[in-house]
Coordinates of N, CA and C in Angstrom, one line a residue:
Chain D
D9 N 0.9 -1.2 0.0 CA 0.0 0.0 0.0 C 0.9 1.2 0.0
G10 N 1.0 1.9 -1.2 CA 1.9 3.0 -1.3 C 1.4 4.3 -0.7
G11 N 2.3 5.1 -0.2 CA 1.8 6.4 0.3 C 2.8 7.1 1.1
I12 N 2.4 8.2 1.7 CA 3.3 9.1 2.5 C 2.8 9.0 4.0
T13 N 3.7 8.8 4.9 CA 3.3 8.7 6.3 C 4.0 9.8 7.0
Q14 N 3.3 10.5 7.9 CA 3.9 11.5 8.8 C 3.5 11.1 10.3
S15 N 4.5 11.2 11.1 CA 4.2 10.8 12.5 C 4.9 11.8 13.4
P16 N 4.4 12.1 14.6 CA 3.0 11.7 15.0 C 2.0 12.6 14.4
K17 N 0.7 12.4 14.6 CA -0.4 13.2 14.1 C -0.4 14.5 14.9
Y18 N -0.2 14.4 16.2 CA -0.3 15.6 17.1 C 1.0 15.5 17.9
L19 N 1.6 16.7 18.1 CA 2.9 16.8 18.8 C 2.8 18.1 19.7
F20 N 3.2 17.9 20.9 CA 3.2 19.0 21.9 C 4.6 19.2 22.4
R21 N 5.1 20.4 22.5 CA 6.5 20.7 23.0 C 6.5 21.9 23.8
K22 N 7.4 22.0 24.7 CA 7.7 23.2 25.4 C 8.6 24.2 24.6
E23 N 8.3 25.4 24.8 CA 9.2 26.4 24.1 C 10.6 26.2 24.5
G24 N 11.5 26.4 23.5 CA 12.9 26.2 23.7 C 13.5 24.8 23.4
Q25 N 12.5 23.9 23.1 CA 13.0 22.5 22.7 C 13.0 22.4 21.2
N26 N 13.9 21.6 20.7 CA 13.9 21.2 19.3 C 13.0 20.0 19.2
V27 N 12.3 19.9 18.0 CA 11.5 18.7 17.8 C 11.6 18.3 16.3
T28 N 11.6 17.0 16.1 CA 11.8 16.5 14.7 C 10.5 15.8 14.3
L29 N 10.0 16.2 13.1 CA 8.8 15.6 12.5 C 9.3 14.6 11.4
S30 N 8.6 13.4 11.5 CA 9.0 12.4 10.5 C 8.2 12.4 9.3
C31 N 8.8 12.1 8.1 CA 8.1 11.9 6.9 C 8.7 10.8 6.1
E32 N 7.9 9.8 5.8 CA 8.4 8.6 5.0 C 7.5 8.4 3.8
Q33 N 8.1 8.0 2.7 CA 7.3 7.7 1.5 C 7.8 6.4 0.8
N34 N 6.9 5.6 0.3 CA 7.2 4.4 -0.4 C 6.7 4.4 -1.8
L35 N 6.6 5.7 -2.4 CA 6.2 5.9 -3.7 C 7.3 5.9 -4.7
N36 N 8.5 5.7 -4.3 CA 9.7 5.8 -5.1 C 9.9 7.2 -5.8
H37 N 9.5 8.2 -5.1 CA 9.6 9.6 -5.6 C 11.0 10.1 -5.2
D38 N 11.6 10.8 -6.2 CA 12.9 11.5 -5.9 C 12.7 12.7 -5.1
A39 N 11.7 13.5 -5.3 CA 11.5 14.8 -4.7 C 10.7 14.7 -3.4
M40 N 11.1 15.5 -2.4 CA 10.3 15.6 -1.2 C 10.3 17.0 -0.8
Y41 N 9.2 17.4 -0.1 CA 8.9 18.8 0.3 C 8.4 18.9 1.7
W42 N 8.6 20.0 2.4 CA 8.0 20.3 3.6 C 7.3 21.7 3.5
Y43 N 6.0 21.7 3.9 CA 5.2 22.9 3.9 C 4.7 23.2 5.3
R44 N 4.4 24.5 5.6 CA 3.8 24.9 6.8 C 2.4 25.5 6.4
Q45 N 1.4 25.2 7.2 CA 0.0 25.7 6.9 C -0.5 26.4 8.2
D46 N -0.8 27.7 8.1 CA -1.5 28.4 9.2 C -2.9 28.6 8.9
P47 N -3.8 28.8 9.9 CA -5.2 29.0 9.6 C -5.5 30.1 8.6
G48 N -6.3 29.8 7.6 CA -6.7 30.8 6.6 C -5.6 31.1 5.6
Q49 N -4.5 30.3 5.6 CA -3.4 30.6 4.7 C -3.2 29.5 3.7
G50 N -2.5 29.8 2.7 CA -2.1 28.7 1.8 C -0.9 28.0 2.3
L51 N -0.3 27.1 1.6 CA 0.9 26.4 2.0 C 2.1 27.2 1.7
R52 N 3.0 27.2 2.7 CA 4.3 27.9 2.5 C 5.4 26.9 2.6
L53 N 6.3 27.0 1.6 CA 7.4 26.0 1.4 C 8.5 26.3 2.4
I54 N 8.9 25.3 3.2 CA 10.0 25.4 4.1 C 11.3 24.9 3.5
Y55 N 11.4 23.7 3.1 CA 12.5 23.1 2.5 C 12.1 22.1 1.4
Y56 N 13.0 21.8 0.4 CA 12.7 20.8 -0.5 C 14.0 20.1 -0.9
S57 N 13.8 18.9 -1.4 CA 14.9 18.0 -1.8 C 14.5 17.3 -3.1
Q58 N 15.4 17.5 -4.1 CA 15.1 16.8 -5.4 C 15.9 15.5 -5.5
I59 N 16.8 15.3 -4.6 CA 17.6 14.0 -4.7 C 18.3 13.8 -3.4
V60 N 18.6 12.5 -3.1 CA 19.2 12.2 -1.8 C 20.5 13.0 -1.6
N61 N 20.7 13.4 -0.4 CA 21.9 14.2 0.1 C 21.9 15.6 -0.5
D62 N 20.8 16.1 -1.0 CA 20.7 17.5 -1.5 C 19.4 18.1 -1.1
F63 N 19.4 19.3 -0.6 CA 18.2 20.0 -0.3 C 18.4 21.5 -0.4
Q64 N 17.3 22.2 -0.6 CA 17.3 23.7 -0.7 C 16.3 24.3 0.2
K65 N 16.6 25.6 0.6 CA 15.7 26.3 1.4 C 14.5 26.8 0.6
G66 N 13.4 26.8 1.2 CA 12.2 27.4 0.6 C 12.0 28.8 1.0
D67 N 10.7 29.3 1.1 CA 10.5 30.7 1.4 C 10.6 31.0 2.9
I68 N 10.4 30.0 3.7 CA 10.4 30.3 5.2 C 11.3 29.3 5.9
A69 N 12.6 29.1 5.5 CA 13.4 28.1 6.1 C 14.0 28.5 7.5
E70 N 14.0 29.7 7.8 CA 14.6 30.2 9.1 C 14.0 29.5 10.3
G71 N 14.9 28.9 11.1 CA 14.4 28.2 12.3 C 14.1 26.7 12.1
Y72 N 14.3 26.2 10.9 CA 14.1 24.8 10.5 C 15.4 24.2 9.9
S73 N 15.5 22.9 10.0 CA 16.6 22.2 9.4 C 16.0 20.8 8.9
V74 N 16.7 20.3 7.9 CA 16.3 19.0 7.3 C 17.5 18.1 7.0
S75 N 17.2 16.9 6.7 CA 18.3 16.0 6.1 C 17.6 15.1 5.1
R76 N 18.4 14.6 4.2 CA 17.9 13.6 3.2 C 18.9 12.6 3.0
E77 N 19.0 11.7 3.9 CA 20.1 10.6 3.8 C 19.5 9.4 3.1
K78 N 18.2 9.2 3.0 CA 17.6 8.1 2.3 C 16.5 8.7 1.4
K79 N 16.3 8.0 0.3 CA 15.3 8.4 -0.7 C 13.9 8.5 0.0
E80 N 13.7 7.5 0.9 CA 12.3 7.4 1.4 C 12.0 8.4 2.6
S81 N 13.0 9.0 3.1 CA 12.8 9.8 4.3 C 13.3 11.2 4.3
F82 N 12.6 12.1 4.8 CA 12.9 13.6 4.8 C 12.4 14.2 6.1
P83 N 13.1 14.0 7.2 CA 12.7 14.5 8.5 C 13.0 16.0 8.6
L84 N 12.1 16.7 9.3 CA 12.1 18.1 9.5 C 12.3 18.4 11.0
T85 N 13.4 19.2 11.3 CA 13.6 19.6 12.7 C 13.2 21.1 12.9
V86 N 12.3 21.3 13.8 CA 11.8 22.6 14.2 C 12.7 23.0 15.4
T87 N 13.6 24.0 15.2 CA 14.5 24.4 16.3 C 13.9 25.5 17.2
S88 N 14.6 25.7 18.3 CA 14.1 26.7 19.2 C 14.2 28.1 18.6
A89 N 14.9 28.2 17.5 CA 15.1 29.5 16.8 C 13.9 30.0 16.0
Q90 N 13.0 29.0 15.8 CA 11.7 29.3 15.0 C 10.8 30.0 16.0
K91 N 10.5 31.3 15.6 CA 9.7 32.2 16.5 C 8.3 31.8 16.7
N92 N 7.6 31.2 15.7 CA 6.2 30.9 15.8 C 6.0 29.4 15.3
P93 N 6.4 28.4 16.0 CA 6.5 27.1 15.5 C 5.1 26.4 15.5
T94 N 4.1 26.9 16.3 CA 2.8 26.2 16.3 C 2.2 26.3 14.9
A95 N 1.9 25.2 14.3 CA 1.3 25.2 12.9 C 1.0 23.7 12.5
F96 N 0.4 23.6 11.4 CA 0.2 22.3 10.8 C 1.2 22.1 9.7
Y97 N 2.0 21.0 9.8 CA 3.1 20.7 9.0 C 2.8 19.6 8.0
L98 N 3.0 19.9 6.7 CA 2.7 18.9 5.7 C 3.9 18.5 4.9
C99 N 4.1 17.2 4.7 CA 5.2 16.7 3.9 C 4.6 16.2 2.6
A100 N 5.3 16.4 1.5 CA 4.8 16.0 0.2 C 6.0 15.3 -0.6
S101 N 5.6 14.5 -1.5 CA 6.6 13.9 -2.4 C 6.1 13.9 -3.8
G102 N 7.0 13.8 -4.8 CA 6.6 13.8 -6.2 C 7.8 13.4 -7.1
P103 N 7.5 13.1 -8.3 CA 8.6 12.8 -9.3 C 9.6 13.9 -9.3
S104 N 10.8 13.7 -9.7 CA 11.7 14.7 -9.9 C 11.2 15.7 -11.0
V105 N 11.4 17.0 -10.8 CA 10.9 18.0 -11.7 C 11.7 17.9 -13.0
R106 N 12.8 17.2 -13.0 CA 13.6 17.0 -14.2 C 12.8 16.1 -15.2
E107 N 11.8 15.4 -14.7 CA 11.0 14.6 -15.6 C 9.9 15.4 -16.2
G108 N 9.8 16.7 -15.8 CA 8.7 17.5 -16.4 C 7.4 17.3 -15.7
V109 N 7.3 16.7 -14.6 CA 6.1 16.4 -13.9 C 6.2 17.1 -12.5
Y110 N 5.2 18.0 -12.2 CA 5.3 18.8 -11.0 C 4.3 18.5 -10.0
E111 N 3.6 17.3 -10.1 CA 2.6 16.9 -9.2 C 3.3 16.6 -7.8
Q112 N 2.6 17.0 -6.8 CA 3.1 16.6 -5.4 C 1.9 16.0 -4.7
Y113 N 2.3 15.0 -3.9 CA 1.3 14.2 -3.1 C 1.7 14.3 -1.7
F114 N 0.6 14.6 -0.9 CA 0.8 15.0 0.5 C 0.5 13.9 1.5
G115 N 1.2 14.0 2.6 CA 1.0 13.1 3.7 C -0.2 13.7 4.6
P116 N -0.6 13.0 5.7 CA -1.7 13.4 6.5 C -1.4 14.6 7.4
G117 N -0.2 15.0 7.5 CA 0.2 16.2 8.3 C 0.4 15.9 9.8
T118 N 1.2 16.8 10.4 CA 1.5 16.8 11.8 C 1.1 18.1 12.4
R119 N 0.3 18.1 13.4 CA -0.1 19.4 14.1 C 0.8 19.6 15.3
L120 N 1.7 20.6 15.2 CA 2.6 20.9 16.3 C 2.1 22.0 17.1
T121 N 2.1 21.8 18.4 CA 1.7 22.9 19.3 C 2.9 23.1 20.3
V122 N 3.4 24.4 20.4 CA 4.5 24.7 21.3 C 4.0 25.7 22.3
T123 N 4.2 25.4 23.6 CA 3.6 26.3 24.6 C 4.8 26.8 25.5
Chain G
G15 N 8.0 32.7 -2.7 CA 7.2 32.2 -3.8 C 6.0 33.2 -4.1
Q16 N 5.4 33.1 -5.2 CA 4.4 34.0 -5.6 C 3.0 33.6 -5.0
Q17 N 2.3 34.5 -4.5 CA 0.9 34.1 -4.0 C -0.1 34.2 -5.1
L18 N -0.9 33.2 -5.2 CA -1.9 33.2 -6.2 C -3.2 33.8 -5.6
N19 N -4.0 34.4 -6.4 CA -5.3 35.0 -6.0 C -6.4 34.0 -6.3
Q20 N -7.0 33.4 -5.3 CA -8.0 32.4 -5.4 C -9.3 33.0 -5.0
S21 N -10.4 32.8 -5.8 CA -11.7 33.3 -5.4 C -12.8 32.3 -5.9
P22 N -13.9 32.3 -5.2 CA -14.2 33.1 -4.0 C -13.5 32.5 -2.7
Q23 N -13.4 33.3 -1.7 CA -12.8 32.8 -0.5 C -13.6 31.7 0.2
S24 N -14.9 31.8 0.1 CA -15.8 30.8 0.6 C -17.1 30.7 -0.2
M25 N -17.7 29.5 -0.1 CA -19.0 29.4 -0.8 C -19.9 28.5 0.0
F26 N -21.2 28.9 0.1 CA -22.1 28.1 0.9 C -23.3 27.8 -0.1
I27 N -23.4 26.5 -0.5 CA -24.4 26.2 -1.5 C -25.3 25.0 -1.0
Q28 N -26.3 24.8 -1.8 CA -27.2 23.6 -1.6 C -26.8 22.4 -2.4
E29 N -27.0 21.3 -1.8 CA -26.7 20.0 -2.5 C -27.4 20.1 -3.9
G30 N -26.6 19.6 -4.9 CA -27.2 19.6 -6.3 C -26.8 20.8 -7.1
E31 N -26.3 21.8 -6.5 CA -25.9 23.0 -7.3 C -24.5 22.8 -7.9
D32 N -24.2 23.5 -8.9 CA -22.9 23.5 -9.5 C -22.1 24.6 -8.9
V33 N -20.7 24.4 -8.9 CA -19.8 25.3 -8.2 C -18.7 25.7 -9.2
S34 N -18.3 27.0 -9.1 CA -17.2 27.4 -9.9 C -16.2 28.2 -9.1
M35 N -15.0 28.0 -9.2 CA -14.0 28.8 -8.5 C -12.8 29.0 -9.4
N36 N -12.0 30.0 -9.1 CA -10.9 30.3 -10.0 C -9.6 30.8 -9.3
C37 N -8.6 30.8 -10.0 CA -7.3 31.1 -9.5 C -6.5 32.0 -10.5
T38 N -5.9 33.1 -10.1 CA -5.2 33.9 -11.1 C -3.8 34.3 -10.5
S39 N -2.9 34.5 -11.5 CA -1.5 34.8 -11.2 C -1.1 36.0 -12.0
S40 N -0.2 36.8 -11.5 CA 0.3 38.0 -12.3 C 1.3 37.6 -13.3
S41 N 1.8 36.3 -13.2 CA 2.8 35.9 -14.2 C 2.3 34.6 -14.8
I42 N 3.0 34.2 -15.9 CA 2.6 33.0 -16.7 C 3.0 31.7 -15.9
F43 N 2.1 30.8 -15.9 CA 2.4 29.5 -15.3 C 2.4 28.4 -16.3
N44 N 3.2 27.3 -16.1 CA 3.3 26.2 -17.0 C 2.5 25.0 -16.5
T45 N 2.2 25.0 -15.2 CA 1.5 23.9 -14.6 C 0.4 24.5 -13.6
W46 N -0.8 23.9 -13.7 CA -1.8 24.2 -12.7 C -2.2 22.9 -12.0
L47 N -2.4 23.0 -10.7 CA -2.9 21.8 -10.0 C -4.0 22.2 -9.1
W48 N -5.0 21.3 -8.9 CA -6.1 21.6 -8.0 C -6.1 20.5 -6.9
Y49 N -6.2 20.9 -5.6 CA -6.2 20.0 -4.5 C -7.5 20.2 -3.7
K50 N -7.9 19.2 -2.9 CA -9.0 19.3 -1.9 C -8.4 18.9 -0.6
Q51 N -8.7 19.7 0.4 CA -8.2 19.3 1.8 C -9.4 19.2 2.7
D52 N -9.5 18.1 3.4 CA -10.5 17.9 4.5 C -9.9 18.4 5.8
P53 N -10.7 18.8 6.7 CA -10.2 19.4 8.0 C -9.2 18.4 8.7
G54 N -8.0 18.9 9.0 CA -7.1 18.1 9.7 C -6.3 17.1 8.9
E55 N -6.5 17.1 7.6 CA -5.9 16.1 6.7 C -5.0 16.8 5.7
G56 N -4.2 16.1 5.0 CA -3.4 16.6 3.9 C -4.2 16.8 2.7
P57 N -3.7 17.8 1.8 CA -4.4 18.0 0.5 C -4.3 16.8 -0.4
V58 N -5.4 16.5 -1.1 CA -5.4 15.4 -2.1 C -5.5 16.0 -3.5
L59 N -4.6 15.5 -4.3 CA -4.6 16.0 -5.7 C -5.8 15.6 -6.5
L60 N -6.5 16.6 -7.1 CA -7.7 16.3 -7.9 C -7.4 16.2 -9.4
I61 N -6.7 17.3 -9.9 CA -6.5 17.4 -11.3 C -5.2 18.2 -11.5
A62 N -4.4 17.7 -12.6 CA -3.2 18.4 -13.0 C -3.4 18.8 -14.4
L63 N -2.9 20.1 -14.7 CA -3.1 20.6 -16.1 C -1.7 21.1 -16.5
Y64 N -1.3 20.8 -17.8 CA 0.0 21.1 -18.3 C 0.0 21.9 -19.5
K65 N -1.1 22.1 -20.2 CA -1.2 22.9 -21.5 C -2.2 24.0 -21.4
A66 N -1.9 25.1 -22.0 CA -2.8 26.2 -22.1 C -4.0 25.8 -22.8
G67 N -5.2 26.1 -22.3 CA -6.5 25.7 -22.9 C -6.9 24.3 -22.6
E68 N -6.1 23.5 -21.9 CA -6.5 22.1 -21.6 C -7.7 22.1 -20.6
L69 N -8.6 21.2 -20.9 CA -9.8 21.0 -20.1 C -9.7 19.5 -19.7
T70 N -9.7 19.3 -18.4 CA -9.6 17.9 -17.8 C -10.7 17.6 -16.8
S71 N -11.3 16.5 -16.9 CA -12.3 16.1 -15.9 C -11.9 14.9 -15.1
N72 N -12.4 14.9 -13.8 CA -12.2 13.8 -12.9 C -13.6 13.6 -12.2
G73 N -14.4 12.8 -12.8 CA -15.7 12.6 -12.2 C -16.6 13.8 -12.4
R74 N -17.1 14.4 -11.3 CA -17.9 15.6 -11.4 C -17.1 16.9 -11.4
L75 N -15.8 16.7 -11.4 CA -14.9 17.9 -11.4 C -14.3 18.1 -12.8
T76 N -14.3 19.4 -13.1 CA -13.7 19.8 -14.4 C -12.8 21.0 -14.2
A77 N -11.5 20.9 -14.7 CA -10.6 22.1 -14.5 C -10.1 22.5 -15.8
Q78 N -9.8 23.8 -15.9 CA -9.3 24.3 -17.2 C -8.1 25.2 -17.0
F79 N -7.1 25.0 -17.8 CA -5.9 25.8 -17.8 C -6.2 27.0 -18.8
G80 N -6.2 28.2 -18.2 CA -6.6 29.4 -19.0 C -5.7 29.7 -20.2
I81 N -6.3 30.2 -21.2 CA -5.5 30.5 -22.5 C -4.4 31.5 -22.2
T82 N -4.6 32.4 -21.3 CA -3.5 33.4 -21.1 C -2.4 32.8 -20.3
R83 N -2.6 31.6 -19.7 CA -1.6 30.9 -18.8 C -1.5 31.6 -17.5
K84 N -2.4 32.6 -17.2 CA -2.3 33.2 -15.9 C -3.5 32.9 -15.0
D85 N -4.3 31.9 -15.5 CA -5.4 31.6 -14.6 C -5.9 30.1 -14.9
S86 N -6.7 29.7 -13.9 CA -7.2 28.3 -14.0 C -8.6 28.3 -13.3
F87 N -9.4 27.4 -13.7 CA -10.8 27.3 -13.2 C -11.1 25.9 -12.8
L88 N -11.9 25.8 -11.7 CA -12.4 24.4 -11.3 C -13.9 24.5 -11.1
N89 N -14.6 23.6 -11.8 CA -16.0 23.5 -11.6 C -16.4 22.1 -11.0
I90 N -17.4 22.2 -10.2 CA -17.9 20.9 -9.6 C -19.4 20.9 -9.9
S91 N -19.8 19.8 -10.6 CA -21.2 19.7 -11.0 C -22.0 18.9 -9.9
A92 N -23.3 19.3 -9.8 CA -24.2 18.5 -8.9 C -23.5 18.2 -7.6
S93 N -23.2 19.2 -6.8 CA -22.5 19.0 -5.6 C -23.2 18.1 -4.6
I94 N -22.4 17.4 -3.8 CA -22.9 16.5 -2.7 C -22.3 16.9 -1.4
P95 N -22.8 16.5 -0.3 CA -22.3 16.9 1.0 C -20.8 16.5 1.2
S96 N -20.3 15.4 0.6 CA -18.9 15.1 0.8 C -17.9 16.0 0.0
D97 N -18.5 16.9 -0.8 CA -17.6 17.9 -1.5 C -17.1 19.0 -0.5
V98 N -17.7 19.0 0.6 CA -17.3 20.0 1.7 C -15.8 19.9 1.9
G99 N -15.1 21.0 2.0 CA -13.7 21.1 2.2 C -13.1 22.3 1.7
I100 N -11.8 22.4 1.7 CA -11.1 23.6 1.1 C -10.4 23.2 -0.1
Y101 N -10.6 23.9 -1.2 CA -10.0 23.6 -2.5 C -8.9 24.6 -2.7
F102 N -7.7 24.1 -3.0 CA -6.5 24.9 -3.3 C -6.1 24.8 -4.7
C103 N -5.7 25.9 -5.3 CA -5.0 25.8 -6.6 C -3.5 26.0 -6.3
A104 N -2.7 25.4 -7.2 CA -1.3 25.6 -7.1 C -0.7 25.7 -8.5
G105 N 0.3 26.5 -8.7 CA 0.9 26.7 -10.0 C 2.4 26.8 -10.0
R106 N 3.0 26.5 -11.1 CA 4.4 26.6 -11.3 C 4.7 27.5 -12.5
G107 N 5.7 28.4 -12.3 CA 6.1 29.2 -13.4 C 7.2 28.6 -14.3
N108 N 8.0 29.4 -14.9 CA 9.0 28.9 -15.9 C 10.2 28.4 -15.2
S109 N 10.5 28.7 -14.0 CA 11.7 28.2 -13.4 C 11.5 27.8 -12.0
G110 N 12.4 27.1 -11.5 CA 12.4 26.7 -10.1 C 11.6 25.4 -9.9
Y111 N 11.7 24.9 -8.7 CA 11.0 23.6 -8.4 C 9.8 23.8 -7.6
A112 N 9.5 24.9 -7.1 CA 8.5 25.1 -6.1 C 7.1 25.3 -6.7
L113 N 6.1 24.9 -6.1 CA 4.7 25.3 -6.4 C 4.3 26.5 -5.6
N114 N 3.5 27.4 -6.2 CA 2.9 28.5 -5.5 C 1.4 28.1 -5.2
F115 N 1.0 28.4 -4.0 CA -0.4 28.0 -3.6 C -1.3 29.2 -3.4
G116 N -2.6 29.0 -3.7 CA -3.6 30.0 -3.3 C -4.0 29.8 -1.9
K117 N -4.8 30.7 -1.4 CA -5.2 30.6 0.0 C -6.4 29.7 0.2
G118 N -7.0 29.2 -0.9 CA -8.0 28.2 -0.8 C -9.4 28.8 -0.9
T119 N -10.4 28.0 -1.3 CA -11.8 28.3 -1.4 C -12.5 27.3 -0.5
S120 N -13.1 27.8 0.6 CA -13.8 26.9 1.5 C -15.3 26.7 1.0
L121 N -15.6 25.4 0.8 CA -16.9 25.0 0.3 C -17.7 24.3 1.3
L122 N -18.9 24.8 1.5 CA -19.9 24.2 2.4 C -21.1 23.8 1.6
V123 N -21.6 22.6 1.8 CA -22.7 22.1 1.0 C -23.8 21.7 2.0
T124 N -25.0 22.2 1.9 CA -26.1 21.8 2.8 C -27.0 20.8 2.1
P125 N -27.4 19.8 2.8 CA -28.3 18.8 2.2 C -29.6 19.4 1.7

């Protein structure tokens, strides 16, 4: 059963703590993405990776970090430097854009609450 | 990234009615995608468009890639209660890897 999994669904942290959000896909997609969604807003790109061991900053990368050591996995760390970390985080994957296909498929999301 | 203008912001309709929404950009796009998001879930891809003028259907949904390449439209025919959700458009310009997303159209359908 192919798809994208994100865990956990809900995450609670104290201010000042780093937290890592998991994203795994078994769709054999080269590209993976992290987005942040706030109420009433569209999706804003945090980081993306087109290939293993390579990733680029998106529009709002400050306070976040990622790694791409395996094709299937693209974890996102929300650091204590992120000023407003409470949000709904969405991971997506898709074919490499070098194939001329720009479709992205989303996971179920992780709702992070920092108090 | 560039913000897309998506309208209307919300719609409240009766079951059986047809629905139209659109998305516009100030620059030319090469790809338009339409997604539906249920509360607390990730967006689900509905339709992908790659050519200006292209008209593509998925069941009761029909989307069009505008001739100017600066807009796209999504129509839902004979709406049903499970159509409730937020519909997002997303587009990609001539360069870069990222998609630009609209702020969404919230659709409510009453039985």
